[in-house]
Amino acid sequence: MIDRMVAGIYPIRVVKVMGSSMAILNRGEGSINKGEKYAVFMMGEDLMDPQSGESLGPMEVDVGIGTVVDVKPKFSTLKMDSGTLEEDLNYVARKTSSAAAPSKPPSRPARNNAANAKPAEPSRKNVFLN
């Protein structure tokens, strides 16, 4: 939980773009591990709430996914698996889940006799948990 709070306040930033597919991140040993996947977002214009005047934070544009290929004590190297980076733009990186969810085989509908079929009853089960 503390790691998520720190990442929310101080997100992982790209400090240097090297070519279009390599980047240096501002985190090193102890917070990033070699082989981890990160989604990279370009930081856009700062959004302001028109009613309160409060900053809503900057827009984030999805750039792609990268893998950490080297970790030093204070910084790490990220190689982009998809998407490209441009120099002189601001980027943040957010850790992604490394394991893809297993796909389920398609389910076959149950056979119902039209005469015996009951109408489905509405259910609120897990409406807000999905």
Short mmCIF file of C-alpha atoms in Angstrom, two decimals:
data_model
loop_
_atom_site.label_atom_id
_atom_site.label_comp_id
_atom_site.label_asym_id
_atom_site.label_seq_id
_atom_site.Cartn_x
_atom_site.Cartn_y
_atom_site.Cartn_z
CA MET A 1 0.00 0.00 0.00
CA ILE A 2 2.84 2.39 0.81
CA ASP A 3 4.47 1.66 -2.57
CA ARG A 4 1.22 2.62 -4.34
CA MET A 5 0.99 5.87 -2.35
CA VAL A 6 4.57 6.81 -3.20
CA ALA A 7 4.02 5.90 -6.88
CA GLY A 8 0.89 8.08 -6.91
CA ILE A 9 2.71 11.09 -5.47
CA TYR A 10 6.06 10.51 -7.17
CA PRO A 11 5.46 8.43 -10.31
CA ILE A 12 8.34 6.73 -12.07
CA ARG A 13 9.62 9.20 -14.67
CA VAL A 14 11.61 8.82 -17.84
CA VAL A 15 14.69 11.00 -17.32
CA LYS A 16 16.34 10.37 -20.68
CA VAL A 17 15.22 8.98 -24.03
CA MET A 18 17.90 7.14 -26.00
CA GLY A 19 16.80 6.60 -29.57
CA SER A 20 13.13 5.74 -30.00
CA SER A 21 13.08 2.50 -28.04
CA MET A 22 15.27 2.95 -24.93
CA ALA A 23 14.72 5.08 -21.83
CA ILE A 24 16.32 5.72 -18.46
CA LEU A 25 13.91 5.59 -15.48
CA ASN A 26 14.48 7.46 -12.21
CA ARG A 27 14.24 4.34 -10.02
CA GLY A 28 16.87 1.71 -9.35
CA GLU A 29 17.70 -1.21 -7.07
CA GLY A 30 15.11 -1.83 -4.41
CA SER A 31 12.17 -0.46 -6.37
CA ILE A 32 12.55 -1.92 -9.88
CA ASN A 33 13.58 -5.41 -10.97
CA LYS A 34 15.04 -6.59 -14.26
CA GLY A 35 12.37 -8.15 -16.48
CA GLU A 36 9.43 -6.15 -15.09
CA LYS A 37 6.96 -4.65 -17.57
CA TYR A 38 5.95 -0.99 -17.51
CA ALA A 39 3.29 0.93 -19.42
CA VAL A 40 4.67 4.26 -20.61
CA PHE A 41 2.51 7.38 -20.85
CA MET A 42 3.29 10.78 -22.34
CA MET A 43 2.36 13.62 -20.01
CA GLY A 44 0.05 16.12 -21.68
CA GLU A 45 -1.67 19.34 -20.75
CA ASP A 46 -2.66 19.97 -17.13
CA LEU A 47 -6.42 19.68 -16.68
CA MET A 48 -8.30 22.11 -14.43
CA ASP A 49 -11.73 21.59 -12.90
CA PRO A 50 -13.90 24.44 -14.28
CA GLN A 51 -16.01 24.64 -11.12
CA SER A 52 -13.41 24.47 -8.37
CA GLY A 53 -10.32 25.62 -10.26
CA GLU A 54 -8.53 22.59 -8.79
CA SER A 55 -5.85 20.85 -10.84
CA LEU A 56 -7.00 17.40 -11.95
CA GLY A 57 -3.49 16.49 -13.04
CA PRO A 58 -2.07 16.15 -16.52
CA MET A 59 -3.57 14.13 -19.34
CA GLU A 60 -1.70 10.89 -19.97
CA VAL A 61 -1.43 9.47 -23.48
CA ASP A 62 -0.62 5.76 -23.75
CA VAL A 63 2.66 5.28 -25.63
CA GLY A 64 3.40 1.57 -25.22
CA ILE A 65 4.88 -1.18 -23.05
CA GLY A 66 8.51 -1.65 -22.10
CA THR A 67 10.66 -4.17 -20.23
CA VAL A 68 13.37 -3.30 -17.70
CA VAL A 69 16.63 -4.62 -19.16
CA ASP A 70 19.16 -3.22 -16.66
CA VAL A 71 18.99 -2.01 -13.06
CA LYS A 72 21.62 0.22 -11.43
CA PRO A 73 21.62 1.54 -7.85
CA LYS A 74 19.75 4.77 -8.74
CA PHE A 75 18.31 4.26 -12.23
CA SER A 76 17.09 1.60 -14.66
CA THR A 77 17.04 1.06 -18.41
CA LEU A 78 13.74 0.32 -20.13
CA LYS A 79 13.50 -1.15 -23.65
CA MET A 80 10.21 -0.49 -25.42
CA ASP A 81 8.41 -3.64 -26.62
CA SER A 82 5.76 -1.55 -28.39
CA GLY A 83 5.46 2.14 -29.14
CA THR A 84 8.19 4.71 -29.64
CA LEU A 85 9.57 7.55 -27.55
CA GLU A 86 10.58 11.06 -28.57
CA GLU A 87 13.21 13.26 -26.96
CA ASP A 88 12.14 16.43 -25.13
CA LEU A 89 8.77 15.03 -24.02
CA ASN A 90 7.74 14.10 -20.47
CA TYR A 91 6.86 10.46 -19.76
CA VAL A 92 5.77 8.43 -16.73
CA ALA A 93 5.95 4.65 -16.35
CA ARG A 94 3.47 2.50 -14.46
CA LYS A 95 4.08 -1.14 -13.59
CA THR A 96 1.86 -3.59 -15.43
CA SER A 97 0.97 -7.13 -14.49
CA SER A 98 3.55 -9.47 -15.98
CA ALA A 99 1.24 -12.47 -16.24
CA ALA A 100 -1.52 -12.40 -18.78
CA ALA A 101 -4.87 -13.67 -17.62
CA PRO A 102 -5.54 -17.17 -18.89
CA SER A 103 -8.20 -17.24 -21.55
CA LYS A 104 -11.34 -19.24 -20.89
CA PRO A 105 -12.69 -21.58 -23.53
CA PRO A 106 -16.04 -20.41 -24.87
CA SER A 107 -18.90 -21.74 -22.80
CA ARG A 108 -21.72 -23.63 -24.42
CA PRO A 109 -25.22 -22.44 -23.64
CA ALA A 110 -27.34 -24.86 -21.65
CA ARG A 111 -30.13 -26.57 -23.51
CA ASN A 112 -33.54 -25.45 -22.37
CA ASN A 113 -36.91 -26.70 -23.45
CA ALA A 114 -38.93 -23.68 -24.46
CA ALA A 115 -41.94 -25.02 -22.59
CA ASN A 116 -40.01 -25.53 -19.33
CA ALA A 117 -37.79 -22.45 -19.50
CA LYS A 118 -38.30 -19.86 -16.77
CA PRO A 119 -37.53 -16.23 -17.44
CA ALA A 120 -34.23 -15.13 -15.94
CA GLU A 121 -34.61 -13.21 -12.70
CA PRO A 122 -32.70 -9.97 -12.46
CA SER A 123 -29.73 -10.09 -10.13
CA ARG A 124 -27.68 -7.34 -8.51
CA LYS A 125 -24.97 -9.78 -7.49
CA ASN A 126 -21.50 -8.33 -8.10
CA VAL A 127 -22.83 -5.37 -10.09
CA PHE A 128 -20.30 -3.06 -8.48
CA LEU A 129 -17.52 -5.62 -8.09
CA ASN A 130 -16.94 -6.47 -11.75
#
